[in-house]
Amino acid sequence: MLNNRTVAAALLSATLALPAMAQFQKPEDAIKYRQSALTLLAAHNGRVAAMANGRVPFDAKVAAENAALVETLSKLPWAAFGPGTDKGDTRALPAIWAEPAKWQQAITRFQTDAIALNTAAKTGDLEAIKKASGALGQSCKACHDSFRGR
Amino acid sequence: MLNNRTVAAALLSATLALPAMAQFQKPEDAIKYRQSALTLLAAHNGRVAAMANGRVPFDAKVAAENAALVETLSKLPWAAFGPGTDKGDTRALPAIWAEPAKWQQAITRFQTDAIALNTAAKTGDLEAIKKASGALGQSCKACHDSFRGR
């Protein structure tokens, strides 16, 4: 059965053409890149989440701008988890490379929820943003629980 | 006289609404954020530059995707150079805060050239991309020469 997640995942596969190989000269470049992308993701997701949680006043324009960035950034980190990037200054767990299907599933879930947050934010409906932000937060947490060490 | 840079700068002022204040809890968060944004900028700009310089084969789709990211990312680092973020794990020079007009000019030049690169990349015309990539590289260098230490 086709559901929203399936459709979104298919769209992602079609549009995410940034080639995964040969982007980084050294493993440490890939690690620095993916950490940078995840730092920006956390910052911009955090700005939406702060509004969703009522910690800062809701501003629909700011929420939409940050959610759009979250969707754009959600595509970036994953190509930098290539072979040989499991060692070094990284909290990435071996499960990323040992369980590629589960890893890919976590990425797809995250990206799908990032798209849903952006879609919700474009409507300016705070209740929809709250729901989408909560789902995205759960995606972040689930992936960190399985694939990120301390 | 209105030229492309003037127009682009005016557009930027109109669209760049991400508020500069109260985004970061601590100065070190701002420093980490801006370094992350600049790391991603360097990576994606580098992918276009490598094609412009003939170091990797030209792929119009990849160039366009990376140039679009360069334009998006070109808006991000600057809000994180707020007061109190001049100390710590940073190569940012005091000139950033001592010469705000010159600093703003460097940012505007960079963002304008990033927009121009994206515009060129959308055409798929390698010669136009080469020219825009060269100009953007000069913007990067000029800003680093004046505002980034070693």
mmCIF file of C-alpha atoms in Angstrom:
data_model
loop_
_atom_site.group_PDB
_atom_site.id
_atom_site.type_symbol
_atom_site.label_atom_id
_atom_site.label_comp_id
_atom_site.label_asym_id
_atom_site.label_seq_id
_atom_site.Cartn_x
_atom_site.Cartn_y
_atom_site.Cartn_z
ATOM 1 C CA MET A 1 0.000 0.000 0.000
ATOM 2 C CA LEU A 2 1.287 3.430 -0.891
ATOM 3 C CA ASN A 3 1.358 5.776 2.061
ATOM 4 C CA ASN A 4 2.881 9.235 2.424
ATOM 5 C CA ARG A 5 6.186 7.875 3.610
ATOM 6 C CA THR A 6 6.490 5.500 0.659
ATOM 7 C CA VAL A 7 5.727 8.264 -1.799
ATOM 8 C CA ALA A 8 8.112 10.673 -0.156
ATOM 9 C CA ALA A 9 10.858 8.063 -0.109
ATOM 10 C CA ALA A 10 10.387 7.436 -3.810
ATOM 11 C CA LEU A 11 10.585 11.162 -4.500
ATOM 12 C CA LEU A 12 13.745 11.393 -2.449
ATOM 13 C CA SER A 13 15.387 8.574 -4.366
ATOM 14 C CA ALA A 14 14.526 10.312 -7.607
ATOM 15 C CA THR A 15 15.782 13.735 -6.633
ATOM 16 C CA LEU A 16 18.740 13.006 -4.378
ATOM 17 C CA ALA A 17 21.352 12.814 -7.102
ATOM 18 C CA LEU A 18 24.335 14.158 -5.178
ATOM 19 C CA PRO A 19 26.742 11.297 -5.794
ATOM 20 C CA ALA A 20 27.813 9.492 -2.692
ATOM 21 C CA MET A 21 31.298 8.627 -3.875
ATOM 22 C CA ALA A 22 34.421 10.663 -4.438
ATOM 23 C CA GLN A 23 33.181 13.768 -2.654
ATOM 24 C CA PHE A 24 35.727 13.707 0.136
ATOM 25 C CA GLN A 25 39.467 13.490 -0.186
ATOM 26 C CA LYS A 26 39.994 12.015 3.268
ATOM 27 C CA PRO A 27 37.788 10.222 5.808
ATOM 28 C CA GLU A 28 38.250 13.106 8.262
ATOM 29 C CA ASP A 29 36.838 15.509 5.653
ATOM 30 C CA ALA A 30 33.716 13.369 5.411
ATOM 31 C CA ILE A 31 33.388 13.221 9.201
ATOM 32 C CA LYS A 32 33.762 16.992 9.539
ATOM 33 C CA TYR A 33 31.241 17.531 6.745
ATOM 34 C CA ARG A 34 28.552 15.279 8.191
ATOM 35 C CA GLN A 35 29.026 16.694 11.695
ATOM 36 C CA SER A 36 28.656 20.181 10.248
ATOM 37 C CA ALA A 37 25.467 19.254 8.425
ATOM 38 C CA LEU A 38 24.026 17.688 11.582
ATOM 39 C CA THR A 39 25.005 20.767 13.640
ATOM 40 C CA LEU A 40 23.056 22.998 11.255
ATOM 41 C CA LEU A 41 20.150 20.555 11.258
ATOM 42 C CA ALA A 42 20.014 20.600 15.055
ATOM 43 C CA ALA A 43 20.133 24.405 15.117
ATOM 44 C CA HIS A 44 17.366 24.976 12.588
ATOM 45 C CA ASN A 45 15.211 22.111 13.794
ATOM 46 C CA GLY A 46 15.695 23.491 17.295
ATOM 47 C CA ARG A 47 14.282 26.864 16.265
ATOM 48 C CA VAL A 48 11.109 25.254 14.997
ATOM 49 C CA ALA A 49 10.891 22.922 17.981
ATOM 50 C CA ALA A 50 11.241 25.859 20.382
ATOM 51 C CA MET A 51 8.137 27.402 18.821
ATOM 52 C CA ALA A 52 6.323 24.073 18.699
ATOM 53 C CA ASN A 53 7.034 23.589 22.392
ATOM 54 C CA GLY A 54 6.005 27.124 23.307
ATOM 55 C CA ARG A 55 9.464 28.057 24.562
ATOM 56 C CA VAL A 56 9.597 30.978 22.148
ATOM 57 C CA PRO A 57 6.693 32.889 20.591
ATOM 58 C CA PHE A 58 5.396 31.449 17.329
ATOM 59 C CA ASP A 59 6.444 33.367 14.218
ATOM 60 C CA ALA A 60 5.117 31.643 11.104
ATOM 61 C CA LYS A 61 7.692 33.200 8.770
ATOM 62 C CA VAL A 62 10.649 32.216 10.942
ATOM 63 C CA ALA A 63 9.216 28.717 11.384
ATOM 64 C CA ALA A 64 8.797 28.342 7.616
ATOM 65 C CA GLU A 65 12.316 29.575 6.859
ATOM 66 C CA ASN A 66 13.854 27.209 9.373
ATOM 67 C CA ALA A 67 11.730 24.247 8.296
ATOM 68 C CA ALA A 68 12.742 24.824 4.669
ATOM 69 C CA LEU A 69 16.365 24.706 5.764
ATOM 70 C CA VAL A 70 15.692 21.513 7.725
ATOM 71 C CA GLU A 71 14.335 19.837 4.589
ATOM 72 C CA THR A 72 17.300 20.999 2.482
ATOM 73 C CA LEU A 73 19.841 19.985 5.114
ATOM 74 C CA SER A 74 18.141 16.618 5.699
ATOM 75 C CA LYS A 75 19.583 15.428 2.383
ATOM 76 C CA LEU A 76 23.193 16.197 3.162
ATOM 77 C CA PRO A 77 24.855 14.194 5.919
ATOM 78 C CA TRP A 78 24.313 10.684 4.618
ATOM 79 C CA ALA A 79 26.674 10.613 1.636
ATOM 80 C CA ALA A 80 29.461 11.338 4.113
ATOM 81 C CA PHE A 81 29.000 8.017 5.939
ATOM 82 C CA GLY A 82 30.964 6.143 3.289
ATOM 83 C CA PRO A 83 33.328 3.210 3.741
ATOM 84 C CA GLY A 84 36.338 4.050 5.879
ATOM 85 C CA THR A 85 34.625 6.870 7.750
ATOM 86 C CA ASP A 86 33.838 4.760 10.798
ATOM 87 C CA LYS A 87 37.093 5.600 12.579
ATOM 88 C CA GLY A 88 38.388 8.889 13.929
ATOM 89 C CA ASP A 89 36.725 11.810 15.701
ATOM 90 C CA THR A 90 33.219 10.418 15.377
ATOM 91 C CA ARG A 91 30.417 9.084 17.535
ATOM 92 C CA ALA A 92 29.036 7.074 14.615
ATOM 93 C CA LEU A 93 28.390 3.501 15.745
ATOM 94 C CA PRO A 94 29.476 0.399 13.770
ATOM 95 C CA ALA A 95 25.784 -0.431 13.315
ATOM 96 C CA ILE A 96 25.675 2.160 10.511
ATOM 97 C CA TRP A 97 27.869 -0.050 8.373
ATOM 98 C CA ALA A 98 26.789 -3.381 9.855
ATOM 99 C CA GLU A 99 23.062 -2.828 9.384
ATOM 100 C CA PRO A 100 22.733 -0.836 6.152
ATOM 101 C CA ALA A 101 19.050 -1.629 5.624
ATOM 102 C CA LYS A 102 18.133 -0.423 9.107
ATOM 103 C CA TRP A 103 20.356 2.646 8.609
ATOM 104 C CA GLN A 104 18.724 3.468 5.285
ATOM 105 C CA GLN A 105 15.314 3.063 6.874
ATOM 106 C CA ALA A 106 16.250 5.539 9.613
ATOM 107 C CA ILE A 107 17.482 8.052 7.019
ATOM 108 C CA THR A 108 14.308 7.690 4.978
ATOM 109 C CA ARG A 109 12.138 8.147 8.048
ATOM 110 C CA PHE A 110 14.055 11.267 9.013
ATOM 111 C CA GLN A 111 13.940 12.792 5.538
ATOM 112 C CA THR A 112 10.255 12.027 5.180
ATOM 113 C CA ASP A 113 9.526 13.683 8.512
ATOM 114 C CA ALA A 114 11.682 16.682 7.507
ATOM 115 C CA ILE A 115 9.624 17.089 4.337
ATOM 116 C CA ALA A 116 6.446 16.825 6.415
ATOM 117 C CA LEU A 117 7.695 19.533 8.782
ATOM 118 C CA ASN A 118 8.405 21.847 5.878
ATOM 119 C CA THR A 119 4.998 21.120 4.397
ATOM 120 C CA ALA A 120 3.343 21.876 7.734
ATOM 121 C CA ALA A 121 5.371 25.036 8.257
ATOM 122 C CA LYS A 122 4.375 26.374 4.852
ATOM 123 C CA THR A 123 0.746 26.304 5.989
ATOM 124 C CA GLY A 124 1.554 28.442 9.016
ATOM 125 C CA ASP A 125 -0.700 26.201 11.125
ATOM 126 C CA LEU A 126 0.907 25.902 14.547
ATOM 127 C CA GLU A 127 -0.980 22.725 15.439
ATOM 128 C CA ALA A 128 0.260 20.998 12.262
ATOM 129 C CA ILE A 129 3.792 22.245 12.970
ATOM 130 C CA LYS A 130 3.619 20.892 16.531
ATOM 131 C CA LYS A 131 2.618 17.464 15.253
ATOM 132 C CA ALA A 132 5.264 17.375 12.521
ATOM 133 C CA SER A 133 7.954 18.722 14.830
ATOM 134 C CA GLY A 134 7.169 16.049 17.397
ATOM 135 C CA ALA A 135 7.415 13.316 14.766
ATOM 136 C CA LEU A 136 10.711 14.680 13.479
ATOM 137 C CA GLY A 137 12.092 14.862 17.008
ATOM 138 C CA GLN A 138 11.228 11.190 17.445
ATOM 139 C CA SER A 139 13.041 10.373 14.179
ATOM 140 C CA CYS A 140 16.137 12.200 15.402
ATOM 141 C CA LYS A 141 16.026 10.408 18.720
ATOM 142 C CA ALA A 142 15.439 6.951 17.239
ATOM 143 C CA CYS A 143 18.395 7.327 14.908
ATOM 144 C CA HIS A 144 20.658 8.666 17.655
ATOM 145 C CA ASP A 145 19.621 5.817 19.955
ATOM 146 C CA SER A 146 20.567 3.205 17.363
ATOM 147 C CA PHE A 147 23.443 4.755 15.502
ATOM 148 C CA ARG A 148 25.169 7.388 17.647
ATOM 149 C CA GLY A 149 27.429 6.657 20.595
ATOM 150 C CA ARG A 150 28.237 8.922 23.509
ATOM 151 C CA MET B 1 23.294 53.147 -11.325
ATOM 152 C CA LEU B 2 21.608 49.854 -10.657
ATOM 153 C CA ASN B 3 23.817 46.920 -11.433
ATOM 154 C CA ASN B 4 23.349 43.226 -10.756
ATOM 155 C CA ARG B 5 25.079 43.420 -7.406
ATOM 156 C CA THR B 6 22.910 46.290 -6.214
ATOM 157 C CA VAL B 7 19.756 44.482 -7.210
ATOM 158 C CA ALA B 8 20.872 41.230 -5.663
ATOM 159 C CA ALA B 9 21.832 42.983 -2.440
ATOM 160 C CA ALA B 10 18.412 44.597 -2.258
ATOM 161 C CA LEU B 11 16.755 41.221 -2.786
ATOM 162 C CA LEU B 12 18.882 39.735 -0.051
ATOM 163 C CA SER B 13 17.907 42.447 2.404
ATOM 164 C CA ALA B 14 14.284 41.762 1.624
ATOM 165 C CA THR B 15 14.429 38.003 1.940
ATOM 166 C CA LEU B 16 17.015 37.407 4.647
ATOM 167 C CA ALA B 17 14.665 37.531 7.580
ATOM 168 C CA LEU B 18 16.330 34.985 9.846
ATOM 169 C CA PRO B 19 16.682 37.068 12.986
ATOM 170 C CA ALA B 20 20.237 37.671 14.073
ATOM 171 C CA MET B 21 19.536 37.775 17.780
ATOM 172 C CA ALA B 22 18.714 35.161 20.361
ATOM 173 C CA GLN B 23 19.470 32.174 18.176
ATOM 174 C CA PHE B 24 22.341 30.825 20.219
ATOM 175 C CA GLN B 25 22.380 30.044 23.903
ATOM 176 C CA LYS B 26 26.148 30.381 24.270
ATOM 177 C CA PRO B 27 28.927 32.027 22.237
ATOM 178 C CA GLU B 28 30.478 28.611 21.580
ATOM 179 C CA ASP B 29 27.205 27.449 20.023
ATOM 180 C CA ALA B 30 27.354 30.364 17.597
ATOM 181 C CA ILE B 31 30.994 29.642 16.770
ATOM 182 C CA LYS B 32 30.259 25.970 16.127
ATOM 183 C CA TYR B 33 27.251 26.885 13.995
ATOM 184 C CA ARG B 34 29.079 29.369 11.776
ATOM 185 C CA GLN B 35 32.061 27.043 11.355
ATOM 186 C CA SER B 36 29.658 24.277 10.334
ATOM 187 C CA ALA B 37 27.944 26.495 7.779
ATOM 188 C CA LEU B 38 31.298 27.558 6.337
ATOM 189 C CA THR B 39 32.465 23.925 6.194
ATOM 190 C CA LEU B 40 29.402 23.003 4.123
ATOM 191 C CA LEU B 41 29.876 26.086 1.949
ATOM 192 C CA ALA B 42 33.485 25.122 1.243
ATOM 193 C CA ALA B 43 32.489 21.562 0.386
ATOM 194 C CA HIS B 44 29.693 22.457 -2.024
ATOM 195 C CA ASN B 45 31.501 25.412 -3.545
ATOM 196 C CA GLY B 46 34.490 23.123 -3.962
ATOM 197 C CA ARG B 47 32.448 20.656 -5.987
ATOM 198 C CA VAL B 48 31.457 23.354 -8.448
ATOM 199 C CA ALA B 49 34.967 24.836 -8.499
ATOM 200 C CA ALA B 50 36.450 21.413 -9.266
ATOM 201 C CA MET B 51 34.285 21.246 -12.390
ATOM 202 C CA ALA B 52 34.979 24.881 -13.284
ATOM 203 C CA ASN B 53 38.705 24.185 -13.010
ATOM 204 C CA GLY B 54 38.492 20.983 -15.031
ATOM 205 C CA ARG B 55 39.689 18.828 -12.144
ATOM 206 C CA VAL B 56 36.548 16.704 -12.385
ATOM 207 C CA PRO B 57 34.311 16.136 -15.409
ATOM 208 C CA PHE B 58 31.499 18.646 -15.803
ATOM 209 C CA ASP B 59 28.065 17.377 -14.815
ATOM 210 C CA ALA B 60 25.474 20.125 -15.183
ATOM 211 C CA LYS B 61 22.998 18.528 -12.763
ATOM 212 C CA VAL B 62 25.575 18.065 -10.012
ATOM 213 C CA ALA B 63 26.871 21.605 -10.568
ATOM 214 C CA ALA B 64 23.359 23.022 -10.311
ATOM 215 C CA GLU B 65 22.544 21.065 -7.145
ATOM 216 C CA ASN B 66 25.727 22.192 -5.460
ATOM 217 C CA ALA B 67 25.386 25.807 -6.587
ATOM 218 C CA ALA B 68 21.823 25.894 -5.223
ATOM 219 C CA LEU B 69 23.180 24.702 -1.886
ATOM 220 C CA VAL B 70 25.905 27.360 -2.018
ATOM 221 C CA GLU B 71 23.278 30.072 -2.418
ATOM 222 C CA THR B 72 21.159 28.683 0.435
ATOM 223 C CA LEU B 73 24.149 28.250 2.730
ATOM 224 C CA SER B 74 25.538 31.698 1.861
ATOM 225 C CA LYS B 75 22.815 33.231 4.029
ATOM 226 C CA LEU B 76 23.605 31.306 7.175
ATOM 227 C CA PRO B 77 26.947 31.985 8.850
ATOM 228 C CA TRP B 78 26.660 35.733 9.428
ATOM 229 C CA ALA B 79 24.004 35.862 12.127
ATOM 230 C CA ALA B 80 26.376 33.784 14.250
ATOM 231 C CA PHE B 81 29.016 36.516 14.379
ATOM 232 C CA GLY B 82 27.152 38.373 17.108
ATOM 233 C CA PRO B 83 28.590 40.298 20.043
ATOM 234 C CA GLY B 84 30.632 38.143 22.407
ATOM 235 C CA THR B 85 31.489 35.527 19.790
ATOM 236 C CA ASP B 86 34.962 36.942 19.104
ATOM 237 C CA LYS B 87 36.673 34.791 21.736
ATOM 238 C CA GLY B 88 37.123 31.046 21.928
ATOM 239 C CA ASP B 89 37.852 28.354 19.350
ATOM 240 C CA THR B 90 37.676 30.704 16.386
ATOM 241 C CA ARG B 91 39.909 32.213 13.727
ATOM 242 C CA ALA B 92 37.591 35.190 13.345
ATOM 243 C CA LEU B 93 39.635 38.395 13.472
ATOM 244 C CA PRO B 94 38.703 41.452 15.583
ATOM 245 C CA ALA B 95 38.234 43.381 12.319
ATOM 246 C CA ILE B 96 34.813 41.728 11.995
ATOM 247 C CA TRP B 97 33.550 43.688 14.968
ATOM 248 C CA ALA B 98 35.851 46.707 14.544
ATOM 249 C CA GLU B 99 34.940 47.364 10.915
ATOM 250 C CA PRO B 100 31.272 46.430 10.568
ATOM 251 C CA ALA B 101 30.722 48.339 7.331
ATOM 252 C CA LYS B 102 33.624 46.608 5.623
ATOM 253 C CA TRP B 103 32.453 43.277 7.049
ATOM 254 C CA GLN B 104 28.921 43.804 5.786
ATOM 255 C CA GLN B 105 30.293 44.738 2.390
ATOM 256 C CA ALA B 106 32.279 41.498 2.253
ATOM 257 C CA ILE B 107 29.177 39.489 3.189
ATOM 258 C CA THR B 108 27.082 41.233 0.542
ATOM 259 C CA ARG B 109 29.732 40.666 -2.108
ATOM 260 C CA PHE B 110 29.910 36.988 -1.197
ATOM 261 C CA GLN B 111 26.152 36.473 -1.172
ATOM 262 C CA THR B 112 25.755 38.318 -4.460
ATOM 263 C CA ASP B 113 28.413 36.142 -6.059
ATOM 264 C CA ALA B 114 26.778 33.023 -4.609
ATOM 265 C CA ILE B 115 23.471 34.028 -6.199
ATOM 266 C CA ALA B 116 25.299 34.645 -9.477
ATOM 267 C CA LEU B 117 26.880 31.182 -9.323
ATOM 268 C CA ASN B 118 23.496 29.573 -8.793
ATOM 269 C CA THR B 119 22.034 31.591 -11.661
ATOM 270 C CA ALA B 120 24.893 30.507 -13.928
ATOM 271 C CA ALA B 121 24.647 26.875 -12.856
ATOM 272 C CA LYS B 122 20.929 26.793 -13.640
ATOM 273 C CA THR B 123 21.761 27.600 -17.276
ATOM 274 C CA GLY B 124 24.125 24.624 -17.491
ATOM 275 C CA ASP B 125 26.595 26.807 -19.404
ATOM 276 C CA LEU B 126 30.070 25.772 -18.292
ATOM 277 C CA GLU B 127 31.689 29.022 -19.419
ATOM 278 C CA ALA B 128 29.241 31.054 -17.337
ATOM 279 C CA ILE B 129 29.824 28.733 -14.385
ATOM 280 C CA LYS B 130 33.596 29.135 -14.721
ATOM 281 C CA LYS B 131 33.287 32.906 -14.633
ATOM 282 C CA ALA B 132 30.895 32.930 -11.665
ATOM 283 C CA SER B 133 32.912 30.337 -9.782
ATOM 284 C CA GLY B 134 36.067 32.398 -10.249
ATOM 285 C CA ALA B 135 34.355 35.512 -8.916
ATOM 286 C CA LEU B 136 32.975 33.639 -5.924
ATOM 287 C CA GLY B 137 36.413 32.193 -5.186
ATOM 288 C CA GLN B 138 37.808 35.723 -5.142
ATOM 289 C CA SER B 139 35.057 36.782 -2.721
ATOM 290 C CA CYS B 140 35.914 33.904 -0.409
ATOM 291 C CA LYS B 141 39.606 34.751 -0.534
ATOM 292 C CA ALA B 142 39.138 38.500 -0.027
ATOM 293 C CA CYS B 143 37.006 37.894 3.068
ATOM 294 C CA HIS B 144 39.420 35.332 4.489
ATOM 295 C CA ASP B 145 42.359 37.676 3.869
ATOM 296 C CA SER B 146 40.694 40.484 5.819
ATOM 297 C CA PHE B 147 38.676 38.687 8.459
ATOM 298 C CA ARG B 148 40.101 35.221 9.115
ATOM 299 C CA GLY B 149 43.316 34.521 11.011
ATOM 300 C CA ARG B 150 45.505 31.472 10.775
#
